[in-house]
Structure formats: structure tokens, C-alpha cells
JSON list of C-alpha atoms in Angstrom, two decimals:
[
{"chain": "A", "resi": 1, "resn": "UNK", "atom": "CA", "xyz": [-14.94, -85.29, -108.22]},
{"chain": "A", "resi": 2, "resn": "UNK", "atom": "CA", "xyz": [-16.07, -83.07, -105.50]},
{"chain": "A", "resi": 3, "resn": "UNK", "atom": "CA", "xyz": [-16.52, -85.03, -102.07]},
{"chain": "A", "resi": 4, "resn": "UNK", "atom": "CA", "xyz": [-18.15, -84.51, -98.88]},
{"chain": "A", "resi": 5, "resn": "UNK", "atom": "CA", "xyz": [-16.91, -85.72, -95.80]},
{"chain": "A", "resi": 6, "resn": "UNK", "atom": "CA", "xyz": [-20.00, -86.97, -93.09]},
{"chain": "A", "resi": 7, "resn": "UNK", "atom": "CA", "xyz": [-18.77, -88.15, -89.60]},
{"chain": "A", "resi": 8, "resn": "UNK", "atom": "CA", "xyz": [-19.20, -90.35, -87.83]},
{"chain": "A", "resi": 9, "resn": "UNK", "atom": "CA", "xyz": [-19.58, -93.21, -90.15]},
{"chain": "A", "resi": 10, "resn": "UNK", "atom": "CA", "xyz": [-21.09, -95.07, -86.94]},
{"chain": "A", "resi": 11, "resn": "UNK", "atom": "CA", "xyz": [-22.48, -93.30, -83.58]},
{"chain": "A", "resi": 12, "resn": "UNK", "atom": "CA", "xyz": [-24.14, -95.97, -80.63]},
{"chain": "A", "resi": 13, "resn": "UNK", "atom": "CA", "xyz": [-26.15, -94.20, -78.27]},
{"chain": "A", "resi": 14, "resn": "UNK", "atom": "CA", "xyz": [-27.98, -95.01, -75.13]},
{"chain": "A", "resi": 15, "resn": "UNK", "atom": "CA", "xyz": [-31.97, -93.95, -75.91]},
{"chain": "A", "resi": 16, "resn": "UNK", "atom": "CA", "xyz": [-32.30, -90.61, -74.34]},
{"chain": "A", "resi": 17, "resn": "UNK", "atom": "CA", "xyz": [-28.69, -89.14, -75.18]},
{"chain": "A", "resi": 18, "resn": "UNK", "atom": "CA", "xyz": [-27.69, -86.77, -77.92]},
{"chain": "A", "resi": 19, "resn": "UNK", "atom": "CA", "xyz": [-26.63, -87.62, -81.43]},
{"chain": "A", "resi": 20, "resn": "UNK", "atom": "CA", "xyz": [-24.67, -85.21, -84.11]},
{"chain": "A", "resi": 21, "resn": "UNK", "atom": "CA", "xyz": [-23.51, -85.92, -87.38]},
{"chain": "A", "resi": 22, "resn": "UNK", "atom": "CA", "xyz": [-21.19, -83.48, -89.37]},
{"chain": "A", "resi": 23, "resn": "UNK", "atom": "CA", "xyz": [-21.44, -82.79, -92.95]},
{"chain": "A", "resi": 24, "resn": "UNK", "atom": "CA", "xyz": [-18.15, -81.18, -94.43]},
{"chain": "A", "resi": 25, "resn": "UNK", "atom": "CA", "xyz": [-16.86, -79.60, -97.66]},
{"chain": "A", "resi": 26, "resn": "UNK", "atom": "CA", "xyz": [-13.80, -77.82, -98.62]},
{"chain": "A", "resi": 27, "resn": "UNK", "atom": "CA", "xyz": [-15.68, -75.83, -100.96]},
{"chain": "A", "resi": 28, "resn": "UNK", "atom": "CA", "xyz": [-18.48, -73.32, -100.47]},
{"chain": "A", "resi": 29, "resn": "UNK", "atom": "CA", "xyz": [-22.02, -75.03, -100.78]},
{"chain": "A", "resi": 30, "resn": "UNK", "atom": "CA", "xyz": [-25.19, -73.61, -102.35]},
{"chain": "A", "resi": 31, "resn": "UNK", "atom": "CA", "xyz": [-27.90, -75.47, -100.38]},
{"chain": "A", "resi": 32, "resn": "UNK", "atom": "CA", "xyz": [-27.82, -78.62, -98.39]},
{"chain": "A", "resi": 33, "resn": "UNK", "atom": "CA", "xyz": [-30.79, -81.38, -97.94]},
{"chain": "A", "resi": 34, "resn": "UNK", "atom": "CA", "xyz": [-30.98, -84.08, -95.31]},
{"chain": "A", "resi": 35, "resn": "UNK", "atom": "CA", "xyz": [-32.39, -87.40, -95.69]},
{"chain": "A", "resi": 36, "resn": "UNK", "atom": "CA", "xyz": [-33.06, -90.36, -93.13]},
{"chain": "A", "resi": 37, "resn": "UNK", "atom": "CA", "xyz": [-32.98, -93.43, -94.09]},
{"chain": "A", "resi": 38, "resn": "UNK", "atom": "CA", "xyz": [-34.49, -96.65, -91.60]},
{"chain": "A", "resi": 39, "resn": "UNK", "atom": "CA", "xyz": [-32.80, -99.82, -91.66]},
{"chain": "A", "resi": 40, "resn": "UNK", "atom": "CA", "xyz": [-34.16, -101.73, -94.86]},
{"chain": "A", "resi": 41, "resn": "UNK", "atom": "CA", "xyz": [-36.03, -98.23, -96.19]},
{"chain": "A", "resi": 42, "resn": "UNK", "atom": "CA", "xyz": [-35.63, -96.04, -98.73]},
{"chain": "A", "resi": 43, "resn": "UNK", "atom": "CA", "xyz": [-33.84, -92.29, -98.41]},
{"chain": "A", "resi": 44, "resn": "UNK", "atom": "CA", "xyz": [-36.71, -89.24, -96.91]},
{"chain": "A", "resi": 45, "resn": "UNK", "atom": "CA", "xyz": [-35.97, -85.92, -97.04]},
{"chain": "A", "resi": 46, "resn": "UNK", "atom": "CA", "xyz": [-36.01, -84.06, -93.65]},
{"chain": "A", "resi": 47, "resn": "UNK", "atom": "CA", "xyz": [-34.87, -80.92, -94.30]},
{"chain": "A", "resi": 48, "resn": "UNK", "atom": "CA", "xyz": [-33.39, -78.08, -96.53]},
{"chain": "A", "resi": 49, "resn": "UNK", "atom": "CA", "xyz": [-30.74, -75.39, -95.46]},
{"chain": "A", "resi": 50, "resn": "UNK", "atom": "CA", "xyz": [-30.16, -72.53, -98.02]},
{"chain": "A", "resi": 51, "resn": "UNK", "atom": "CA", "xyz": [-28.62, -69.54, -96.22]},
{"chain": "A", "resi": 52, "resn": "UNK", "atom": "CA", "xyz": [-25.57, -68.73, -94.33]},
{"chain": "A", "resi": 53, "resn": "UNK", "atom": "CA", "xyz": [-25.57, -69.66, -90.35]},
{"chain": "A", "resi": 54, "resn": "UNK", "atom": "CA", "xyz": [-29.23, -71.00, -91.26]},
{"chain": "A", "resi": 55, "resn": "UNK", "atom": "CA", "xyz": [-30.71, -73.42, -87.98]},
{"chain": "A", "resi": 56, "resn": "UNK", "atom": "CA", "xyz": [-33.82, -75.44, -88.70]},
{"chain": "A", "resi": 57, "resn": "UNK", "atom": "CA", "xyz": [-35.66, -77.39, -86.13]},
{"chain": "A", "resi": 58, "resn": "UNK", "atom": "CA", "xyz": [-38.26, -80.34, -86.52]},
{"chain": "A", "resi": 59, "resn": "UNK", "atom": "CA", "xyz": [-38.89, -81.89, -82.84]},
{"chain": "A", "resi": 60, "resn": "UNK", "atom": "CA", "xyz": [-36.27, -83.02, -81.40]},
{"chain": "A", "resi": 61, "resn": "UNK", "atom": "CA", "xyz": [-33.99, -82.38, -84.95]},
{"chain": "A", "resi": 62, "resn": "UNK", "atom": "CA", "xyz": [-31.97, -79.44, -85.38]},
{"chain": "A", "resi": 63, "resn": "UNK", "atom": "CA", "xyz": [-30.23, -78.90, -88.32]},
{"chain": "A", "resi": 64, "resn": "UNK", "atom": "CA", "xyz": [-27.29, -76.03, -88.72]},
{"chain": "A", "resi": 65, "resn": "UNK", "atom": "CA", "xyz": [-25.88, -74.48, -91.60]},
{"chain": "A", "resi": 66, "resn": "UNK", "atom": "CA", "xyz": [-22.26, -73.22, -91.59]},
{"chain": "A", "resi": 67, "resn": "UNK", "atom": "CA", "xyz": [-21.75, -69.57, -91.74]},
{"chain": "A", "resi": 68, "resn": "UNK", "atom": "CA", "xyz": [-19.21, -69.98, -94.55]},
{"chain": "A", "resi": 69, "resn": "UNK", "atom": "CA", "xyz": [-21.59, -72.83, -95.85]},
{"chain": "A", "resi": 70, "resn": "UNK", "atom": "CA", "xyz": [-19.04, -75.41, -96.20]},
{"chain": "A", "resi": 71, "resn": "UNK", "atom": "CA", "xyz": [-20.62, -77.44, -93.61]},
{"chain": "A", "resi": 72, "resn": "UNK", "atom": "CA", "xyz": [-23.81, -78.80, -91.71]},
{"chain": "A", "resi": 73, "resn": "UNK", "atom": "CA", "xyz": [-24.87, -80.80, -88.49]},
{"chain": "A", "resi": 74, "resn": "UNK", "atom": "CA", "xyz": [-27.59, -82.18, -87.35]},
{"chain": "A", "resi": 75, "resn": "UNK", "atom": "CA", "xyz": [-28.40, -82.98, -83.82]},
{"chain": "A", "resi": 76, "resn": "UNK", "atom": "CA", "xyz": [-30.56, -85.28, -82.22]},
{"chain": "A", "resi": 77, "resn": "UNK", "atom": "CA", "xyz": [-31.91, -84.49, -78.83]},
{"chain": "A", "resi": 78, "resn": "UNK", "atom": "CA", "xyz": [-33.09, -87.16, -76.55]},
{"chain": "A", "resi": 79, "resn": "UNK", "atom": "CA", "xyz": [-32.91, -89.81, -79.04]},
{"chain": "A", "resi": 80, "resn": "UNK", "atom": "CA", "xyz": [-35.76, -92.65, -79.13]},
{"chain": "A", "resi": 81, "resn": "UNK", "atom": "CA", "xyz": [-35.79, -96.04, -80.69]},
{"chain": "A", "resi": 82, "resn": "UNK", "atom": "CA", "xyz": [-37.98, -94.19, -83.90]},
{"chain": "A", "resi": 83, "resn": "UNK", "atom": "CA", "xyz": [-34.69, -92.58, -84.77]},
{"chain": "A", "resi": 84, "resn": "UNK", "atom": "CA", "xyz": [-32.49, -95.54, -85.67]},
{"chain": "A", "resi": 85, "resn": "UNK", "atom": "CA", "xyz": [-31.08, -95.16, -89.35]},
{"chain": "A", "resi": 86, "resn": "UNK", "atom": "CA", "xyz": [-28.60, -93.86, -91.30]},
{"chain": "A", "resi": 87, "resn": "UNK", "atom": "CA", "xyz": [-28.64, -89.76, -91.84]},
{"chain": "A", "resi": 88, "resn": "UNK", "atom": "CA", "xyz": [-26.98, -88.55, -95.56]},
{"chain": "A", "resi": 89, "resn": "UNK", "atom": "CA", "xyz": [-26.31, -85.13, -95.66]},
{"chain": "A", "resi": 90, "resn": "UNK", "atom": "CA", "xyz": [-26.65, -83.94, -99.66]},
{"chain": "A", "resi": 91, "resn": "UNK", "atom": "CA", "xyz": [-25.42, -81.06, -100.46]},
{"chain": "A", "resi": 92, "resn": "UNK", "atom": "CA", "xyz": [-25.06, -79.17, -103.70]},
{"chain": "A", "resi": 93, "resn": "UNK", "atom": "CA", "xyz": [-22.03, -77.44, -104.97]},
{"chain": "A", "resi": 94, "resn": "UNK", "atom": "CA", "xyz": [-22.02, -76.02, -108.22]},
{"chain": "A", "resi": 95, "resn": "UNK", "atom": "CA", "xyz": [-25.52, -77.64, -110.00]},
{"chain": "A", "resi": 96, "resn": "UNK", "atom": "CA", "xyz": [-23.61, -81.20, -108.64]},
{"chain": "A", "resi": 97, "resn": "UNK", "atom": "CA", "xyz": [-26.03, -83.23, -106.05]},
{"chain": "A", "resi": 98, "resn": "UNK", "atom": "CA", "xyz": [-23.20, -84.73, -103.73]},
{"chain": "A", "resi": 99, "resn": "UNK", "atom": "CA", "xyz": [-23.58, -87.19, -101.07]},
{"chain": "A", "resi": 100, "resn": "UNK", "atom": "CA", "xyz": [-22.06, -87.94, -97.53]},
{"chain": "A", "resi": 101, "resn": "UNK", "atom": "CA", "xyz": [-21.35, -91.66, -96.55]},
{"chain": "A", "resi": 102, "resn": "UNK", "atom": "CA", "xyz": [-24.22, -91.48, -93.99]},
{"chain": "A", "resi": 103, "resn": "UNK", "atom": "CA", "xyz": [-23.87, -91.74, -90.15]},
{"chain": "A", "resi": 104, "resn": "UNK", "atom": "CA", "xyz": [-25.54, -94.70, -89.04]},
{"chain": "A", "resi": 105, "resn": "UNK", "atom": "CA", "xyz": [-27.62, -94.04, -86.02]},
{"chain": "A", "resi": 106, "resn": "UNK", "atom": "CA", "xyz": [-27.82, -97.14, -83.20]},
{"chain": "A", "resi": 107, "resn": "UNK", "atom": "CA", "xyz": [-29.63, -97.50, -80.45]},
{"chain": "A", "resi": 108, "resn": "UNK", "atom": "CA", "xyz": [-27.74, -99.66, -77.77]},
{"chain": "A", "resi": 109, "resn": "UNK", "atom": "CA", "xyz": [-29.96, -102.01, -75.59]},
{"chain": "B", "resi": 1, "resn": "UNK", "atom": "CA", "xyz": [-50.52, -91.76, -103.42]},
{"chain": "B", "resi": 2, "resn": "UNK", "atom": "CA", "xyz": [-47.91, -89.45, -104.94]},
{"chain": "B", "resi": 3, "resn": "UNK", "atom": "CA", "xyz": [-44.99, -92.35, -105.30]},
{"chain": "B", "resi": 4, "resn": "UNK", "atom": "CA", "xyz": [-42.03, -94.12, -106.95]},
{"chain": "B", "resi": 5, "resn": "UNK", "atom": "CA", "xyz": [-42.26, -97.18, -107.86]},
{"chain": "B", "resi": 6, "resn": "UNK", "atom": "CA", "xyz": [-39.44, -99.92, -108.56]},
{"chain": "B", "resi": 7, "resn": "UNK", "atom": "CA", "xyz": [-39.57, -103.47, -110.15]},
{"chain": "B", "resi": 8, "resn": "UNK", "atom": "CA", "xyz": [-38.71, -105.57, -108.88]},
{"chain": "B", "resi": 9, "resn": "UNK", "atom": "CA", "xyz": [-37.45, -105.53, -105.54]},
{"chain": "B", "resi": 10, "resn": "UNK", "atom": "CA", "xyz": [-35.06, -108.17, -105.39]},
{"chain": "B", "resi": 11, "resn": "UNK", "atom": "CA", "xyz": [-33.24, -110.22, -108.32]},
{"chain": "B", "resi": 12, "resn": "UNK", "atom": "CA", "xyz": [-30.90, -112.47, -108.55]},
{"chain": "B", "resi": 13, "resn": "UNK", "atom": "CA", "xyz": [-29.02, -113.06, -112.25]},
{"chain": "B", "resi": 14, "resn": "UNK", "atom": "CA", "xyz": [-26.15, -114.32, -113.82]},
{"chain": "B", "resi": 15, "resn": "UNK", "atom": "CA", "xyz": [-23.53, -112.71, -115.07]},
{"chain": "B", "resi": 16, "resn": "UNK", "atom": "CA", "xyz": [-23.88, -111.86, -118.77]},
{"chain": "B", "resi": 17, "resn": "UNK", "atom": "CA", "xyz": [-27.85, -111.79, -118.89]},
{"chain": "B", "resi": 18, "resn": "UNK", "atom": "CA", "xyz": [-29.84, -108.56, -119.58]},
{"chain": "B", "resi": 19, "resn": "UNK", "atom": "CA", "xyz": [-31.72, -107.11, -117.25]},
{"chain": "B", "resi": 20, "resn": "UNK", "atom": "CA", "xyz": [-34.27, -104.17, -116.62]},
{"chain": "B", "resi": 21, "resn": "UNK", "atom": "CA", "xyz": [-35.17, -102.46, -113.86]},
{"chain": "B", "resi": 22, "resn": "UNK", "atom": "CA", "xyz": [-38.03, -100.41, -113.81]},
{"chain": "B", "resi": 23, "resn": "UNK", "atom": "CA", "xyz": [-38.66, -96.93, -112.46]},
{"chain": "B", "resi": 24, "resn": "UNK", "atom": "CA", "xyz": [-42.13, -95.06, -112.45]},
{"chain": "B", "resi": 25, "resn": "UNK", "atom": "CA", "xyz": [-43.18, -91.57, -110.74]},
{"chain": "B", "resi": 26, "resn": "UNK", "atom": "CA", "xyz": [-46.79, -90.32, -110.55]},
{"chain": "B", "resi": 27, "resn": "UNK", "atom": "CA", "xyz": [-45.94, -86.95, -109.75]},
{"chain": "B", "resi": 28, "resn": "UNK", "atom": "CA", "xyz": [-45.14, -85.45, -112.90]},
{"chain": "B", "resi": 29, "resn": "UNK", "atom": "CA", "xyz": [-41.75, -85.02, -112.36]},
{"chain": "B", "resi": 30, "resn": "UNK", "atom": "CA", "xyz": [-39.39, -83.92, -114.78]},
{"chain": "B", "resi": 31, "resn": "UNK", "atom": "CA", "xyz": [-36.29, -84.98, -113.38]},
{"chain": "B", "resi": 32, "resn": "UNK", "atom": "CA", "xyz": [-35.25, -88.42, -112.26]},
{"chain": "B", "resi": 33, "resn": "UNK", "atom": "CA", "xyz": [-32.08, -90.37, -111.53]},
{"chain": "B", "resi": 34, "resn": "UNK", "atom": "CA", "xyz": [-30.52, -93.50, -110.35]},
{"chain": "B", "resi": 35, "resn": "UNK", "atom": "CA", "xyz": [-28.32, -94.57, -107.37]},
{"chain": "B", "resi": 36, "resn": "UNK", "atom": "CA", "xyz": [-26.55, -97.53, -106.81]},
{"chain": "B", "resi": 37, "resn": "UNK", "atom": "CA", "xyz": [-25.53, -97.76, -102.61]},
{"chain": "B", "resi": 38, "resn": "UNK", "atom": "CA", "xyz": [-23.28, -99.59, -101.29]},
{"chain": "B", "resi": 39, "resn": "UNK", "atom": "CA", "xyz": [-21.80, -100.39, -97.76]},
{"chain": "B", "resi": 40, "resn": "UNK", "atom": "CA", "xyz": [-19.71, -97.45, -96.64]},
{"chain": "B", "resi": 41, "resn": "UNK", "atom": "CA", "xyz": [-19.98, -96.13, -99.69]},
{"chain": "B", "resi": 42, "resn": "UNK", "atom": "CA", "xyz": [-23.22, -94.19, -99.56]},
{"chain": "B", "resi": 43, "resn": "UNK", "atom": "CA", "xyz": [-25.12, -93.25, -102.43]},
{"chain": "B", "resi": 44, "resn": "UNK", "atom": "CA", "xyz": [-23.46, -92.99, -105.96]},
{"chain": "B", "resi": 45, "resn": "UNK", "atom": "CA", "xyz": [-25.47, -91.66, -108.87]},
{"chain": "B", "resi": 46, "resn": "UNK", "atom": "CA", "xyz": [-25.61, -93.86, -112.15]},
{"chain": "B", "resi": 47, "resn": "UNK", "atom": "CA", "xyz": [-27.58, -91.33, -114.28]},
{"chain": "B", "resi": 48, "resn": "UNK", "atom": "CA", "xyz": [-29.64, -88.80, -114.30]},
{"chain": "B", "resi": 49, "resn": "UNK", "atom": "CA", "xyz": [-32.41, -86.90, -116.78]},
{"chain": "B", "resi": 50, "resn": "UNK", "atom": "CA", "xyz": [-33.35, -83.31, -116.69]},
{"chain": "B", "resi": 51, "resn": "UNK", "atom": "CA", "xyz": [-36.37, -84.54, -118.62]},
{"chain": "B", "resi": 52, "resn": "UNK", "atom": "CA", "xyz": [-37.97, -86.66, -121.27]},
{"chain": "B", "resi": 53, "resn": "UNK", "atom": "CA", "xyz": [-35.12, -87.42, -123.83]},
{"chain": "B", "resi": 54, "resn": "UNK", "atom": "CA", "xyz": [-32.45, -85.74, -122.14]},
{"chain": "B", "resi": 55, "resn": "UNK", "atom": "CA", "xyz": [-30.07, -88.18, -120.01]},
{"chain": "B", "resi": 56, "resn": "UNK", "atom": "CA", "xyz": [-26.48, -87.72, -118.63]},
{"chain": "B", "resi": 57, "resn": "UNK", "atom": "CA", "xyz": [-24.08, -89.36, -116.74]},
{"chain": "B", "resi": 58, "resn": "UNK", "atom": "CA", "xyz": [-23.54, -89.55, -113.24]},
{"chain": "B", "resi": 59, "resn": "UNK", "atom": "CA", "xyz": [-20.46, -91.21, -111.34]},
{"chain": "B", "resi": 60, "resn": "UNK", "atom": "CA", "xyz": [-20.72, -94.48, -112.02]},
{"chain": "B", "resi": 61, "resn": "UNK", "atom": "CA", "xyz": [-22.37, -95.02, -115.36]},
{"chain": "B", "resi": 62, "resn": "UNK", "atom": "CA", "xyz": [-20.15, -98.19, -116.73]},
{"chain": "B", "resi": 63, "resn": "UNK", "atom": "CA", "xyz": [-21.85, -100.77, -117.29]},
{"chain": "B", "resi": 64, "resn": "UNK", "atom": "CA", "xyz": [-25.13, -99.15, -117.22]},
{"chain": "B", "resi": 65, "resn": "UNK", "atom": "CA", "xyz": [-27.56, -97.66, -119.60]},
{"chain": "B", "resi": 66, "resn": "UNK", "atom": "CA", "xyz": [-31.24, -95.59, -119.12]},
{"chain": "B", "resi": 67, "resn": "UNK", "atom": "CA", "xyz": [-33.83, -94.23, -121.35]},
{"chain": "B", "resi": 68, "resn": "UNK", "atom": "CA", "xyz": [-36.56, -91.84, -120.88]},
{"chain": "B", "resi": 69, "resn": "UNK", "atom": "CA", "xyz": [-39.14, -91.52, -123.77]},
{"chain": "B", "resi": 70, "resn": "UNK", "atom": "CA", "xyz": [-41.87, -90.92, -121.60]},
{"chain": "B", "resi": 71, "resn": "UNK", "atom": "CA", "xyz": [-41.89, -88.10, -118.80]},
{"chain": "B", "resi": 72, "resn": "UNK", "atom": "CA", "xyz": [-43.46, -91.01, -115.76]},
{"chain": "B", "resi": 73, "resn": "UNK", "atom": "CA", "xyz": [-41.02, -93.77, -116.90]},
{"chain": "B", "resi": 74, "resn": "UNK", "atom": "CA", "xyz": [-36.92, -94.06, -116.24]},
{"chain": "B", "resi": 75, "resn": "UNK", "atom": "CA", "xyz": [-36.01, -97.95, -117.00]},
{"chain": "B", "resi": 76, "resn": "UNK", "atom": "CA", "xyz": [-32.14, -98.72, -115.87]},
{"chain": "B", "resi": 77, "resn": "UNK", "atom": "CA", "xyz": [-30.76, -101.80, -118.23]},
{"chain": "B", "resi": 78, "resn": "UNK", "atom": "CA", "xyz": [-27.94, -103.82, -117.11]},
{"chain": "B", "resi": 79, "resn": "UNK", "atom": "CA", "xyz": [-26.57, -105.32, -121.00]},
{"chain": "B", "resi": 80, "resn": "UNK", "atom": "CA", "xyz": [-24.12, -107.75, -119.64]},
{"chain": "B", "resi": 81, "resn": "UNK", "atom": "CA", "xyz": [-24.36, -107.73, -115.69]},
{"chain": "B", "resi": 82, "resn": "UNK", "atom": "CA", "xyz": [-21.23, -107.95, -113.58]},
{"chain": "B", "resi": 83, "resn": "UNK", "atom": "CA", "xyz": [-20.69, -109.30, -109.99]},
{"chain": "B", "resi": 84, "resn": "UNK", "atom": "CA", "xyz": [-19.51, -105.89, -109.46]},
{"chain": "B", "resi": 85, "resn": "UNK", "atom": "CA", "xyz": [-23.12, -104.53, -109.96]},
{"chain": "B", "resi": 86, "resn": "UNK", "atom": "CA", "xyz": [-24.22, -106.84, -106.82]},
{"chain": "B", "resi": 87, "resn": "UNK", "atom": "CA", "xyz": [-25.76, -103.25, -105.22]},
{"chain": "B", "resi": 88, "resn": "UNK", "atom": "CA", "xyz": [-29.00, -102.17, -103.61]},
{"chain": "B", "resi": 89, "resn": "UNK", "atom": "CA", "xyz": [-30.20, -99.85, -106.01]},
{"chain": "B", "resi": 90, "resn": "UNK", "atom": "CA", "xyz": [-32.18, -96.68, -105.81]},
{"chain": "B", "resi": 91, "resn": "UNK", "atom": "CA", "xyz": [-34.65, -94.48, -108.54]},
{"chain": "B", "resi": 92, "resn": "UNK", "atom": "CA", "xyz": [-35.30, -91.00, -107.59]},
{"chain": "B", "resi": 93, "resn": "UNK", "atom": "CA", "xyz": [-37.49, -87.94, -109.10]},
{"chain": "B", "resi": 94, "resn": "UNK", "atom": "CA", "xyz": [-37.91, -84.41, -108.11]},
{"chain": "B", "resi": 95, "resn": "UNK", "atom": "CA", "xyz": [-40.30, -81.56, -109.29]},
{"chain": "B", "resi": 96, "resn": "UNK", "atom": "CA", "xyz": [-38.30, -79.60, -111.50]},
{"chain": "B", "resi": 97, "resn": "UNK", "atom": "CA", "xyz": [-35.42, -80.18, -113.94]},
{"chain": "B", "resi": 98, "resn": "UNK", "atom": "CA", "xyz": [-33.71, -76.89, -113.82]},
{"chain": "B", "resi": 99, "resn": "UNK", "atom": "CA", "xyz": [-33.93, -76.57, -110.17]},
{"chain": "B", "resi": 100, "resn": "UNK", "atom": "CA", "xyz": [-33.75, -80.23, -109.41]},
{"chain": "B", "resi": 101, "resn": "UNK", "atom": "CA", "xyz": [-31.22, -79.92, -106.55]},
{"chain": "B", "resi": 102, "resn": "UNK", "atom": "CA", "xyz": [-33.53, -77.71, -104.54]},
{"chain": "B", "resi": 103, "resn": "UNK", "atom": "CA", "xyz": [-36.50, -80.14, -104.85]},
{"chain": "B", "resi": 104, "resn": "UNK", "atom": "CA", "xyz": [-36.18, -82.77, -102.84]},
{"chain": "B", "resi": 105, "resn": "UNK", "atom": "CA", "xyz": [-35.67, -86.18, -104.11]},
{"chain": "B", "resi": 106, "resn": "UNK", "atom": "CA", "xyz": [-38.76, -88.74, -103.88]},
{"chain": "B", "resi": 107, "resn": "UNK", "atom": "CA", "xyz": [-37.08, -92.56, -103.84]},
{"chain": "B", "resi": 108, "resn": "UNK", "atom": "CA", "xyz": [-38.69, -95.36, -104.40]},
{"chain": "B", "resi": 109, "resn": "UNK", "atom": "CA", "xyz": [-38.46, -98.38, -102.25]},
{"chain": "B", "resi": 110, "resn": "UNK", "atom": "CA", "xyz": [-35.06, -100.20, -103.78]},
{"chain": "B", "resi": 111, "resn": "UNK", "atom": "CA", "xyz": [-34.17, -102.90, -105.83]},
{"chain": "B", "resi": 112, "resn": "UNK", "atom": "CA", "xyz": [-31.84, -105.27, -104.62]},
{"chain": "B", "resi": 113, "resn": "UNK", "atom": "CA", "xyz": [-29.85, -107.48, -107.39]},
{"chain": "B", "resi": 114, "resn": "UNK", "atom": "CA", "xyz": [-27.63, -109.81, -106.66]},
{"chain": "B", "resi": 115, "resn": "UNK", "atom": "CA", "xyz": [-25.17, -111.33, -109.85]},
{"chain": "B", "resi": 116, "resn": "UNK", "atom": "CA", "xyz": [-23.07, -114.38, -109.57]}
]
């Protein structure tokens, strides 16, 4: 069936640098949500992107929308030890509720 | 508190013996689902229901089977569990059936079985 492809599958930072994560789809999305999930926790919803070239922000989050809406990012800035887990990206392409692998966030010591 | 609830968190069966897991939403939600994740693999969706007696399937519904006869309750039944269903598994609801994938999805905290 229809897939999404999320990269990286892994990303180790050093606290206080920059994390992305990609969301991609060969075909033409109608929305996309975002959900966090902490080591040992459950999926939360973040966020929800709708239109084309849409950028949300939440803190430190920022979340982008593809202008042809086949794909997503979301960027961490100045990451902090409160941000370790794994980020889905969900998107929905015709009525179908897809998910990304995740990108696990990790925090190096 | 607005919540899912799962039960329980962790088993551990043998292969061949029924099993229930529980799923429960105060919300009022008409749609629900379940998600099986595993490592690398994300989150895969067993089944879903747009609302009380109304069920499909999702990508990975062998083996597995669901009810809903009430609106709060979503039960996922295991007949004759597998090693292959070793998973951390996941029940979900959001607001509204018809719109379902622009409500978000409210999880509840995971079950964790483990069949040998």
C-alpha cells in the first residue's frame, strides 16, 4: 500500500545542536500530523499541517509543509535532554492514515 | 481526565491461548483503532472503527479480531496467539469518524505481550 519514507531512522546529537527529520511521499498528501513519542511512552500529537508551503512553530519546533505537499520536516532548534524520542510523521493520503518509521531522537553524553 | 485506557500493560501467553486486550476512551469518541509497533517498523494499524458496529481492516489484521458494541469500548482478541504477535501494542481514538484523520489520535499507554 501507500508508504511514507521518514529519515533518518536514527539522528545522535550533542544537547544544544539542531535536529531534522524528513517525512516523504511520492504522492500528493492531504494533511499531515506529527507525534512524539518518549522512550517507553505512548504516541502525542504535536502538530497538524494542512496547506501548501504551511510552517508551524511550537518553541523550539518548527514544522514545514511541502509546497507540492508530498513532504514535511520538522526541526529542532537547540535540542535539550526533554526532547529525546522517536518523531512519526502521519500523514494522510486519500482518507488512508499512513505512518513514517519514526526518527529516533538521541541525546549523546 | 479525558484518556485511553489499556489492559493490561504487559502479558505474557502461550501460543494457542485466547486472549483480550482491552481498550476504553472517555471522550466520546467515535472512532478508534489499533496499532501493533514494532522495531523499525513503526506503527502498523490492525483495525479500525468509524463507530459503534462498524469495523474494518487495517494492514495487518491476520490473526486478529475487534468488536465495538458500545461507542467507549474497542476490545482486540488474539483467538490462537502466534510468536509472531510478540509486539508492543497500541489503542487509539479520535473525535470524529468521518473526519477521523484530521483529529488527532489520543493513545493509550501500550500493551506489551509477549507469546512463546
Amino acid at each position: 500500500g501507500q508508504q511514507v519514507m521518514q529519515i533518518p531512522q536514527y539522528q545522535h546529537v550533542q544537547e544544544g545542536e539542531d535536529f531534522t527529520t524528513y517525512c516523504n511521499s511520492s504522492t500528493t498528501l492531504s494533511n499531515i500530523q506529527w507525534y512524539k513519542q518518549r522512550p517507553g511512552g505512548h504516541p502525542v500529537f504535536l502538530i497538524q499541517l494542512v496547506k501548501s508551503g504551511e510552517v508551524k512553530k511550537q518553541k523550539r519546533l518548527t514544522f514545514q509543509f511541502g509546497e507540492a505537499k508530498k513532504n514535511s520536516s520538522l526541526h529542532i532548534t537547540a535540542t535539550q535532554t526533554t526532547d529525546v524520542g522517536t518523531y512519526f510523521c502521519a500523514p494522510r493520503s486519500n482518507y488512508q492514515l499512513i505512518w513514517g518509521a519514526g526518527t529516533k531522537l538521541i541525546i549523546k553524553p | 481526565e479525558a484518556q485511553v485506557t489499556q489492559n493490561p500493560r504487559y502479558l505474557i501467553t502461550v501460543t494457542g491461548k485466547k486472549l483480550t486486550v482491552t481498550c476504553s476512551q472517555n471522550m466520546n469518541h467515535e472512532y478508534m483503532s489499533w496499532y501493533r509497533q514494532d522495531p523499525g517498523l513503526g506503527l502498523r494499524q490492525i483495525y479500525y472503527s468509524m463507530n459503534v458496529e462498524v469495523t474494518d481492516k487495517g494492514d495487518v489484521p491476520e490473526g486478529y479480531k475487534v468488536s465495538r458494541k458500545e461507542k467507549r469500548n474497542f476490545p482486540l482478541i488474539l483467538e490462537s496467539p502466534s510468536p509472531n504477535q510478540t509486539s508492543l501494542y497500541f489503542c487509539a481514538s479520535s473525535l470524529s469518524g468521518g473526519a477521523a484523520y484530521n483529529s488527532p489520535l489520543h493513545f493509550g499507554n501500550g500493551t506489551r505481550l509477549t507469546v512463546t
